[in-house]
Tab-separated table of C-alpha atoms and ligand atoms in Angstrom:
chain	number	residue	atom	x	y	z
A	1	MET	CA	-1.307	22.994	-18.674
A	2	THR	CA	-2.442	19.963	-16.796
A	3	LEU	CA	-2.427	21.278	-13.224
A	4	SER	CA	-5.289	23.681	-13.087
A	5	THR	CA	-6.105	26.300	-10.478
A	6	SER	CA	-9.772	25.445	-10.986
A	7	ALA	CA	-9.331	22.039	-9.341
A	8	THR	CA	-11.511	21.669	-6.273
A	9	ALA	CA	-10.034	21.547	-2.786
A	10	ASP	CA	-11.299	17.967	-2.468
A	11	HIS	CA	-9.485	16.955	-5.632
A	12	ILE	CA	-6.245	18.572	-4.488
A	13	TYR	CA	-6.551	17.050	-1.002
A	14	ALA	CA	-7.105	13.639	-2.583
A	15	THR	CA	-4.415	13.777	-5.275
A	16	GLY	CA	-1.680	15.877	-3.668
A	17	LEU	CA	-0.697	19.486	-3.118
A	18	ARG	CA	0.477	21.632	-6.001
A	19	ASN	CA	3.029	24.451	-6.099
A	20	GLN	CA	5.739	22.476	-4.389
A	21	TRP	CA	8.313	19.820	-5.153
A	22	HIS	CA	7.568	16.111	-4.863
A	23	ALA	CA	9.785	13.048	-5.145
A	24	VAL	CA	8.649	11.103	-8.215
A	25	VAL	CA	10.609	7.848	-8.660
A	26	PRO	CA	14.184	6.688	-8.050
A	27	SER	CA	16.678	8.053	-10.576
A	28	HIS	CA	17.589	4.605	-11.831
A	29	PHE	CA	14.018	4.063	-13.051
A	30	VAL	CA	14.961	6.143	-16.088
A	31	ALA	CA	18.126	4.858	-17.750
A	32	PRO	CA	20.176	7.118	-20.043
A	33	GLY	CA	18.462	7.258	-23.418
A	34	ALA	CA	15.181	5.943	-21.975
A	35	MET	CA	11.676	7.201	-21.214
A	36	ARG	CA	9.296	6.269	-18.460
A	37	LYS	CA	5.650	7.005	-17.955
A	38	VAL	CA	4.671	7.988	-14.410
A	39	THR	CA	1.472	9.088	-12.699
A	40	VAL	CA	1.803	11.924	-10.176
A	41	LEU	CA	-0.920	14.092	-8.588
A	42	GLY	CA	-3.416	12.051	-10.583
A	43	GLU	CA	-1.889	13.203	-13.893
A	44	GLN	CA	0.128	11.383	-16.553
A	45	TRP	CA	3.735	12.432	-17.062
A	46	LEU	CA	6.700	11.368	-19.131
A	47	LEU	CA	10.237	11.217	-17.791
A	48	PHE	CA	12.735	11.543	-20.614
A	49	ARG	CA	16.464	11.118	-20.250
A	50	ARG	CA	19.047	11.931	-22.891
A	51	SER	CA	21.980	9.609	-23.335
A	52	ASP	CA	24.205	12.146	-21.528
A	53	GLY	CA	21.984	11.739	-18.456
A	54	THR	CA	20.055	15.021	-18.720
A	55	LEU	CA	16.553	14.490	-17.423
A	56	SER	CA	13.311	16.219	-18.312
A	57	MET	CA	9.690	15.737	-17.383
A	58	LEU	CA	6.813	16.437	-19.749
A	59	ALA	CA	3.059	16.132	-19.552
A	60	ASP	CA	2.320	12.796	-21.218
A	61	ARG	CA	-0.029	14.326	-23.729
A	62	CYS	CA	0.688	15.088	-27.339
A	63	PRO	CA	-0.127	18.707	-28.197
A	64	HIS	CA	-1.776	17.559	-31.437
A	65	ARG	CA	-4.677	15.357	-30.340
A	66	GLY	CA	-3.648	14.166	-26.903
A	67	ALA	CA	-2.102	10.777	-27.532
A	68	PRO	CA	0.346	9.677	-24.822
A	69	LEU	CA	3.855	10.749	-25.758
A	70	SER	CA	5.069	7.793	-23.691
A	71	LEU	CA	3.928	5.516	-26.530
A	72	GLY	CA	6.154	7.456	-28.888
A	73	LYS	CA	9.750	7.233	-29.892
A	74	HIS	CA	12.827	8.531	-28.080
A	75	LEU	CA	14.788	10.544	-30.640
A	76	GLY	CA	17.745	11.492	-28.441
A	77	ASP	CA	16.817	15.104	-27.680
A	78	ARG	CA	13.062	14.914	-28.398
A	79	VAL	CA	10.155	12.544	-28.523
A	80	ALA	CA	8.074	11.706	-31.595
A	81	CYS	CA	4.400	10.956	-31.015
A	82	TRP	CA	3.431	7.577	-32.410
A	83	TYR	CA	0.044	8.729	-33.692
A	84	HIS	CA	0.961	11.349	-36.340
A	85	GLY	CA	4.652	11.838	-35.688
A	86	VAL	CA	4.618	15.294	-34.067
A	87	GLU	CA	7.990	15.894	-32.404
A	88	VAL	CA	8.324	17.583	-29.010
A	89	GLU	CA	11.535	18.859	-27.443
A	90	THR	CA	12.432	18.339	-23.801
A	91	ASP	CA	11.274	21.862	-22.881
A	92	GLY	CA	7.843	21.141	-24.379
A	93	THR	CA	8.380	22.967	-27.693
A	94	VAL	CA	6.997	21.374	-30.868
A	95	SER	CA	10.032	21.057	-33.115
A	96	SER	CA	8.367	19.497	-36.115
A	97	VAL	CA	5.032	18.433	-37.606
A	98	PRO	CA	6.202	15.895	-40.181
A	99	GLY	CA	2.821	15.607	-41.901
A	100	LEU	CA	2.565	19.352	-42.518
A	101	PRO	CA	5.975	21.053	-42.522
A	102	GLY	CA	5.735	24.724	-41.634
A	103	CYS	CA	2.527	24.142	-39.656
A	104	SER	CA	1.900	26.866	-37.070
A	105	LEU	CA	2.364	24.433	-34.180
A	106	GLU	CA	6.079	24.358	-34.924
A	107	GLY	CA	8.190	26.422	-32.539
A	108	LYS	CA	5.391	26.762	-29.967
A	109	LYS	CA	5.825	25.559	-26.394
A	110	LEU	CA	2.635	23.557	-26.061
A	111	VAL	CA	3.546	20.831	-23.588
A	112	THR	CA	4.029	21.421	-19.865
A	113	SER	CA	7.610	20.742	-18.835
A	114	LEU	CA	8.351	20.528	-15.133
A	115	PRO	CA	11.550	21.659	-13.384
A	116	VAL	CA	13.425	18.581	-12.138
A	117	ARG	CA	16.301	17.905	-9.739
A	118	GLU	CA	17.973	14.645	-8.850
A	119	VAL	CA	18.756	14.220	-5.175
A	120	ALA	CA	20.290	11.281	-3.344
A	121	GLY	CA	19.088	8.784	-5.931
A	122	ALA	CA	15.605	10.218	-6.432
A	123	ILE	CA	13.970	12.434	-9.041
A	124	LEU	CA	12.287	15.516	-7.610
A	125	ALA	CA	9.987	17.678	-9.714
A	126	TYR	CA	8.173	20.941	-9.146
A	127	PHE	CA	4.417	20.739	-9.747
A	128	GLY	CA	3.214	24.272	-10.228
A	129	ASP	CA	-0.313	25.052	-11.342
A	130	GLU	CA	-0.915	27.517	-14.173
A	131	GLU	CA	-0.656	30.490	-11.773
A	132	HIS	CA	2.635	29.276	-10.268
A	133	PRO	CA	4.845	27.850	-13.012
A	134	GLU	CA	8.100	29.115	-11.466
A	135	PRO	CA	9.620	26.559	-9.090
A	136	ALA	CA	9.329	27.213	-5.360
A	137	ALA	CA	12.612	27.587	-3.465
A	138	LEU	CA	13.833	24.146	-2.480
A	139	THR	CA	15.901	23.411	0.611
A	140	LEU	CA	17.030	19.807	0.607
A	141	PRO	CA	16.926	17.657	3.761
A	142	GLU	CA	20.321	18.158	5.376
A	143	PRO	CA	20.860	14.440	6.099
A	144	LEU	CA	20.874	13.961	2.317
A	145	THR	CA	23.459	16.658	1.678
A	146	ASP	CA	25.743	16.352	4.718
A	147	PRO	CA	28.945	14.524	3.680
A	148	GLU	CA	29.282	13.041	7.172
A	149	VAL	CA	26.004	11.223	6.735
A	150	SER	CA	25.686	7.998	4.793
A	151	ALA	CA	22.286	7.065	3.351
A	152	PHE	CA	20.498	4.354	1.401
A	153	LEU	CA	17.241	4.990	-0.420
A	154	CYS	CA	14.406	2.502	-0.125
A	155	TYR	CA	11.492	3.125	-2.497
A	156	ALA	CA	8.172	1.270	-2.482
A	157	GLU	CA	4.732	1.597	-4.025
A	158	TRP	CA	1.682	1.306	-1.784
A	159	ASN	CA	-2.016	1.123	-2.549
A	160	VAL	CA	-2.954	3.832	-0.077
A	161	PRO	CA	-3.940	7.507	-0.324
A	162	TRP	CA	-0.831	9.659	0.039
A	163	ARG	CA	-2.099	11.229	3.266
A	164	TYR	CA	-2.277	7.850	4.996
A	165	ALA	CA	1.397	7.314	4.256
A	166	VAL	CA	2.334	10.702	5.728
A	167	GLU	CA	-0.067	10.396	8.664
A	168	ASN	CA	1.585	7.088	9.556
A	169	LEU	CA	4.871	8.950	9.951
A	170	LEU	CA	3.294	11.597	12.172
A	171	ASP	CA	2.090	8.781	14.440
A	172	PRO	CA	5.224	7.631	16.316
A	173	MET	CA	3.289	5.572	18.860
A	174	HIS	CA	2.569	2.846	16.328
A	175	GLY	CA	6.253	1.902	16.606
A	176	ALA	CA	5.774	0.366	20.028
A	177	PHE	CA	2.832	-1.767	18.805
A	178	LEU	CA	2.877	-2.458	15.079
A	179	HIS	CA	6.665	-2.828	15.066
A	180	HIS	CA	7.053	-4.373	18.504
A	181	GLU	CA	8.487	-7.571	17.010
A	182	SER	CA	11.027	-5.715	14.874
A	183	HIS	CA	14.809	-5.495	15.109
A	184	THR	CA	14.757	-1.931	16.368
A	185	MET	CA	11.497	-1.131	18.141
A	186	SER	CA	10.938	-3.707	20.875
A	187	ASP	CA	12.023	-1.325	23.650
A	188	GLY	CA	10.336	1.527	25.414
A	189	ASP	CA	7.074	2.394	27.079
A	190	THR	CA	3.776	1.579	25.487
A	191	THR	CA	2.231	4.625	27.115
A	192	ALA	CA	3.356	8.156	26.420
A	193	LYS	CA	2.446	11.807	26.446
A	194	PHE	CA	3.112	13.791	23.300
A	195	ARG	CA	3.496	17.434	22.484
A	196	ILE	CA	3.659	19.512	19.332
A	197	ARG	CA	6.598	21.882	19.026
A	198	GLU	CA	6.386	24.389	16.194
A	199	THR	CA	9.493	25.150	14.137
A	200	ALA	CA	10.211	27.634	11.378
A	201	ARG	CA	9.778	24.886	8.785
A	202	GLY	CA	7.059	22.697	10.280
A	203	TYR	CA	6.652	21.013	13.622
A	204	PHE	CA	7.934	18.303	15.899
A	205	PHE	CA	5.581	15.717	17.288
A	206	GLU	CA	7.419	14.127	20.177
A	207	LYS	CA	7.100	12.191	23.399
A	208	THR	CA	7.621	14.339	26.481
A	209	ASP	CA	8.952	11.504	28.620
A	210	GLN	CA	11.154	9.293	26.426
A	211	ARG	CA	13.776	9.886	23.765
A	212	GLY	CA	16.276	7.612	22.044
A	213	VAL	CA	14.475	4.356	22.885
A	214	ASN	CA	11.875	3.734	20.201
A	215	PHE	CA	10.284	5.857	17.465
A	216	ASP	CA	9.985	8.749	19.945
A	217	TRP	CA	9.786	11.867	17.775
A	218	VAL	CA	9.249	13.024	14.248
A	219	GLU	CA	9.710	16.362	12.561
A	220	LEU	CA	7.554	17.446	9.636
A	221	CYS	CA	9.557	19.755	7.387
A	222	ARG	CA	8.100	21.888	4.618
A	223	THR	CA	11.068	23.274	2.721
A	224	GLY	CA	9.729	23.455	-0.819
A	225	VAL	CA	9.335	19.689	-0.597
A	226	ASP	CA	7.503	17.977	2.264
A	227	TRP	CA	9.557	15.483	4.233
A	228	VAL	CA	9.849	13.998	7.674
A	229	ASP	CA	12.903	13.344	9.771
A	230	LEU	CA	13.031	10.817	12.578
A	231	SER	CA	15.515	8.655	14.409
A	232	ILE	CA	15.401	5.117	15.775
A	233	PRO	CA	18.048	3.292	17.849
A	234	TYR	CA	19.935	0.355	16.397
A	235	PRO	CA	20.794	-2.705	18.466
A	236	PRO	CA	24.540	-3.212	19.227
A	237	SER	CA	24.774	-5.683	16.317
A	238	ALA	CA	24.674	-2.737	13.878
A	239	GLY	CA	28.080	-1.642	15.159
A	240	PRO	CA	29.343	1.832	16.049
A	241	GLY	CA	27.576	4.946	14.833
A	242	GLY	CA	24.520	5.300	17.034
A	243	PRO	CA	20.926	5.457	15.853
A	244	PHE	CA	19.799	5.497	12.262
A	245	GLY	CA	17.584	8.206	10.884
A	246	ILE	CA	14.909	8.234	8.254
A	247	VAL	CA	14.165	10.988	5.797
A	248	GLY	CA	10.738	10.143	4.414
A	249	MET	CA	8.801	11.547	1.467
A	250	ALA	CA	5.573	10.463	-0.178
A	251	CYS	CA	4.725	10.852	-3.855
A	252	PRO	CA	0.973	11.318	-4.372
A	253	VAL	CA	0.363	9.090	-7.411
A	254	ASP	CA	-3.417	9.274	-7.544
A	255	GLU	CA	-6.297	9.068	-5.070
A	256	GLN	CA	-5.476	5.508	-4.075
A	257	ARG	CA	-1.747	5.088	-4.677
A	258	THR	CA	1.461	6.453	-3.185
A	259	GLY	CA	5.156	6.078	-3.829
A	260	VAL	CA	7.092	6.121	-0.568
A	261	PHE	CA	10.717	7.174	-0.246
A	262	PHE	CA	12.680	6.275	2.845
A	263	TRP	CA	16.323	7.204	3.098
A	264	ARG	CA	17.824	5.312	6.009
A	265	TYR	CA	20.783	7.341	7.122
A	266	ARG	CA	23.487	7.214	9.723
A	267	ARG	CA	26.091	9.721	10.860
A	268	VAL	CA	29.176	7.555	10.423
A	269	GLU	CA	32.621	7.867	8.925
A	270	ASP	CA	35.611	5.795	7.905
A	271	TRP	CA	35.561	2.056	8.706
A	272	GLN	CA	32.397	2.457	10.789
A	273	ARG	CA	30.606	3.837	7.781
A	274	ALA	CA	31.933	1.076	5.532
A	275	SER	CA	31.012	-1.698	7.966
A	276	TRP	CA	27.469	-0.336	8.384
A	277	ARG	CA	27.072	-0.146	4.626
A	278	PHE	CA	28.342	-3.708	4.271
A	279	LEU	CA	26.002	-4.980	6.996
A	280	TYR	CA	23.103	-2.982	5.573
A	281	ARG	CA	23.429	-4.560	2.142
A	282	THR	CA	24.028	-8.038	3.448
A	283	LEU	CA	21.660	-8.346	6.436
A	284	ILE	CA	20.026	-5.150	7.700
A	285	GLU	CA	18.183	-4.008	4.570
A	286	LYS	CA	15.922	-7.070	4.727
A	287	ARG	CA	15.016	-6.358	8.373
A	288	HIS	CA	14.188	-2.734	7.576
A	289	TRP	CA	12.058	-4.007	4.721
A	290	ASP	CA	10.118	-6.320	7.006
A	291	VAL	CA	9.261	-3.343	9.234
A	292	LEU	CA	8.081	-1.336	6.225
A	293	GLU	CA	5.915	-4.220	5.121
A	294	GLN	CA	4.132	-4.082	8.485
A	295	ASP	CA	3.230	-0.485	7.693
A	296	ARG	CA	2.111	-1.340	4.163
A	297	VAL	CA	-0.061	-4.258	5.244
A	298	MET	CA	-1.738	-2.169	7.929
A	299	LEU	CA	-2.297	0.909	5.774
A	300	GLU	CA	-3.517	-1.019	2.739
A	301	SER	CA	-5.994	-2.836	4.989
A	302	MET	CA	-7.533	0.371	6.343
A	303	PRO	CA	-11.124	0.920	5.161
A	304	VAL	CA	-11.519	3.692	2.579
A	305	ASP	CA	-13.635	5.692	5.005
A	306	ALA	CA	-11.191	5.163	7.884
A	307	ASP	CA	-10.703	8.884	8.446
A	308	GLN	CA	-14.467	9.522	8.451
A	309	GLN	CA	-15.276	7.406	11.502
A	310	GLU	CA	-12.564	7.899	14.077
A	311	ASN	CA	-12.355	8.422	17.813
A	312	LEU	CA	-9.026	10.142	18.267
A	313	TYR	CA	-7.034	10.601	21.446
A	314	GLN	CA	-3.978	12.541	22.583
A	315	HIS	CA	-1.505	10.467	20.508
A	316	ASP	CA	-3.266	11.579	17.343
A	317	LEU	CA	-2.502	15.288	17.716
A	318	GLY	CA	0.317	15.014	15.182
A	319	VAL	CA	-2.092	13.571	12.621
A	320	VAL	CA	-4.800	16.135	13.361
A	321	ARG	CA	-2.295	18.960	12.926
A	322	LEU	CA	-1.149	17.476	9.621
A	323	ARG	CA	-4.660	17.167	8.229
A	324	ARG	CA	-5.541	20.712	9.197
A	325	LEU	CA	-2.404	21.976	7.489
A	326	TYR	CA	-2.968	20.021	4.277
A	327	ARG	CA	-6.666	20.775	4.168
A	328	ALA	CA	-5.962	24.511	4.480
A	329	ALA	CA	-3.332	24.320	1.735
A	330	ALA	CA	-5.747	22.471	-0.564
A	331	GLU	CA	-8.437	25.101	0.051
A	332	ALA	CA	-5.988	27.920	-0.651
A	333	GLN	CA	-4.734	26.301	-3.848
A	334	SER	CA	-8.211	25.608	-5.175
A	335	SER	CA	-9.182	29.265	-4.950
A	336	ALA	CA	-5.850	30.646	-6.094
A	337	GLY	CA	-7.183	31.285	-9.579
A	338	ALA	CA	-10.548	32.640	-8.499
B	1	MET	CA	13.411	-2.016	-15.035
B	2	THR	CA	9.831	-3.089	-14.745
B	3	ASP	CA	6.953	-0.664	-15.238
B	4	THR	CA	4.431	-2.716	-13.326
B	5	TRP	CA	2.787	-1.394	-10.193
B	6	PRO	CA	3.548	-1.974	-7.359
B	7	TYR	CA	7.317	-1.900	-7.132
B	8	LEU	CA	8.181	-3.871	-3.997
B	9	ASP	CA	11.812	-4.879	-3.920
B	10	VAL	CA	13.412	-6.030	-0.677
B	11	HIS	CA	16.959	-5.473	-1.854
B	12	GLN	CA	17.693	-2.105	-3.402
B	13	SER	CA	21.203	-1.479	-2.143
B	14	ARG	CA	22.992	-4.584	-3.396
B	15	THR	CA	25.115	-4.810	-6.476
B	16	HIS	CA	25.253	-8.612	-6.251
B	17	GLU	CA	23.951	-11.495	-4.186
B	18	PRO	CA	26.312	-11.766	-1.194
B	19	THR	CA	28.821	-14.596	-1.487
B	20	PRO	CA	28.988	-17.269	1.245
B	21	TYR	CA	32.135	-15.513	2.499
B	22	GLU	CA	30.316	-12.175	2.727
B	23	HIS	CA	27.348	-13.770	4.486
B	24	LYS	CA	29.545	-15.416	7.054
B	25	LEU	CA	31.619	-12.294	7.624
B	26	ALA	CA	28.497	-10.150	8.095
B	27	ALA	CA	26.810	-12.575	10.477
B	28	THR	CA	29.970	-12.945	12.544
B	29	LEU	CA	30.527	-9.207	12.562
B	30	GLU	CA	27.066	-8.689	14.058
B	31	GLU	CA	27.867	-11.246	16.739
B	32	VAL	CA	31.201	-9.574	17.468
B	33	PHE	CA	29.611	-6.114	17.676
B	34	THR	CA	27.081	-7.507	20.119
B	35	GLU	CA	29.441	-9.497	22.296
B	36	GLU	CA	32.882	-7.859	22.049
B	37	GLY	CA	32.382	-4.148	21.463
B	38	HIS	CA	32.547	-1.462	18.835
B	39	GLU	CA	36.270	-0.679	18.639
B	40	LEU	CA	38.393	-1.799	15.720
B	41	ALA	CA	40.567	-3.860	18.106
B	42	ASP	CA	37.450	-5.627	19.438
B	43	VAL	CA	36.426	-6.524	15.917
B	44	VAL	CA	39.803	-7.953	14.913
B	45	ARG	CA	40.042	-9.940	18.144
B	46	GLY	CA	36.473	-11.191	17.864
B	47	LEU	CA	36.780	-12.325	14.266
B	48	THR	CA	40.108	-14.033	14.950
B	49	SER	CA	38.872	-15.906	18.010
B	50	ARG	CA	35.908	-17.120	15.938
B	51	GLN	CA	38.279	-18.349	13.234
B	52	VAL	CA	36.665	-16.121	10.628
B	53	HIS	CA	39.467	-14.977	8.376
B	54	ALA	CA	39.979	-12.811	5.330
B	55	ALA	CA	39.076	-14.159	1.886
B	56	ASP	CA	42.662	-15.356	1.357
B	57	GLY	CA	42.645	-17.246	4.667
B	58	THR	CA	44.935	-14.891	6.569
B	59	PRO	CA	43.916	-13.597	10.009
B	60	TRP	CA	42.603	-10.036	10.083
B	61	THR	CA	44.682	-7.037	11.056
B	62	GLU	CA	43.188	-3.611	11.663
B	63	GLU	CA	44.572	-2.510	8.292
B	64	SER	CA	43.288	-5.475	6.328
B	65	PHE	CA	39.867	-5.312	7.965
B	66	ARG	CA	39.577	-1.616	7.244
B	67	ALA	CA	40.570	-2.185	3.627
B	68	GLU	CA	38.089	-5.019	3.203
B	69	MET	CA	35.247	-2.992	4.702
B	70	ASN	CA	36.074	-0.111	2.383
B	71	ARG	CA	35.833	-2.529	-0.529
B	72	LEU	CA	32.582	-4.189	0.584
B	73	GLY	CA	30.907	-1.097	1.997
B	74	ALA	CA	31.862	1.518	-0.559
C	1	FES	S1	-1.833	12.952	-31.482
C	1	FES	FE1	0.287	13.048	-31.429
C	1	FES	S2	0.832	13.475	-33.442
C	1	FES	FE2	-1.315	13.450	-33.498
C	2	FE2	FE1	5.933	2.171	10.828
């Protein structure tokens, strides 16, 4: 097992929470018949896809002497380690030790294999520690499953701690400043009062005095996977269909790196849906990207000790709440095995 | 598919670089949505008055526009 219950709370807080699902990479990063090495929660993993499309995820560590399986060979339904040829099946079972047939390693499940799901173009995996190997119940974000909603995934890799990426989403007020020169967020007041509204699955952080003008609210949802939902108005040029929404997730890669997933979605049907999708591909995607780059540039420029020397005010309540929640979860997970 | 960090790709939804026809249609469509309205009739009228026609040169009808959007926006 690679995810240990003996990890410290600091380590878990820095590299990502266990015992829940996380988005890993877009589905198309692993072609049929291919493998891909990925880092998640500070650990090395191997995504392995059969030619029929079936996906599995293994710890990237040979059960013999620890060589990366990702350097090995894809054998269709198993991987052969390059070092001494040990073969591992997609559920983590050693199927053969070519150098010593009949060796006692054969038939043993010695490699961690994570439960995986593919959702709206992304690979989700369950990262349980050794005390919690069974996957947590997963409720998918409804904008990604509702047939009346159309969505595009945008994935990007940022050199920031995962918490900074999530905190940025629980900080709606930056929309009116950082994104003031954007295609969607030039309107609205630059002063606001916020409140936290608890829900069964997380909480809203929202302006009390403005809605539907800028980035005015966000909901943190903890449904087996952590995600945020928010909505931002489009200008009339985007055509009929109202505002667009974002479902956001962050993949904790390691202490300094994060994969961010943003599904831009819109509740649109028929020709309105088709014309938005056409405009998105041709013109709008680039403008959304420019906004995201503003976030990346700002977050990557933050000093490493940014969250050690702050003077917070009322707009930061959403961030404070988030940190408290994640810190408590990290503490609980670090002592789970004690 | 590259393995190098970081992956930063502006265009992730396209299947091809838009053709000049697609570029022009999209840009005009945005103008029409802004200036004429959001109904199908507004769109057909706005594209026609701007002399932006279908790929085969014929003026748009509601049916042909709908069909073309379904093709381009599938
Ligand atoms: S380390 Fe993999 S076969 Fe020896
Ligand atoms: Fe932002």
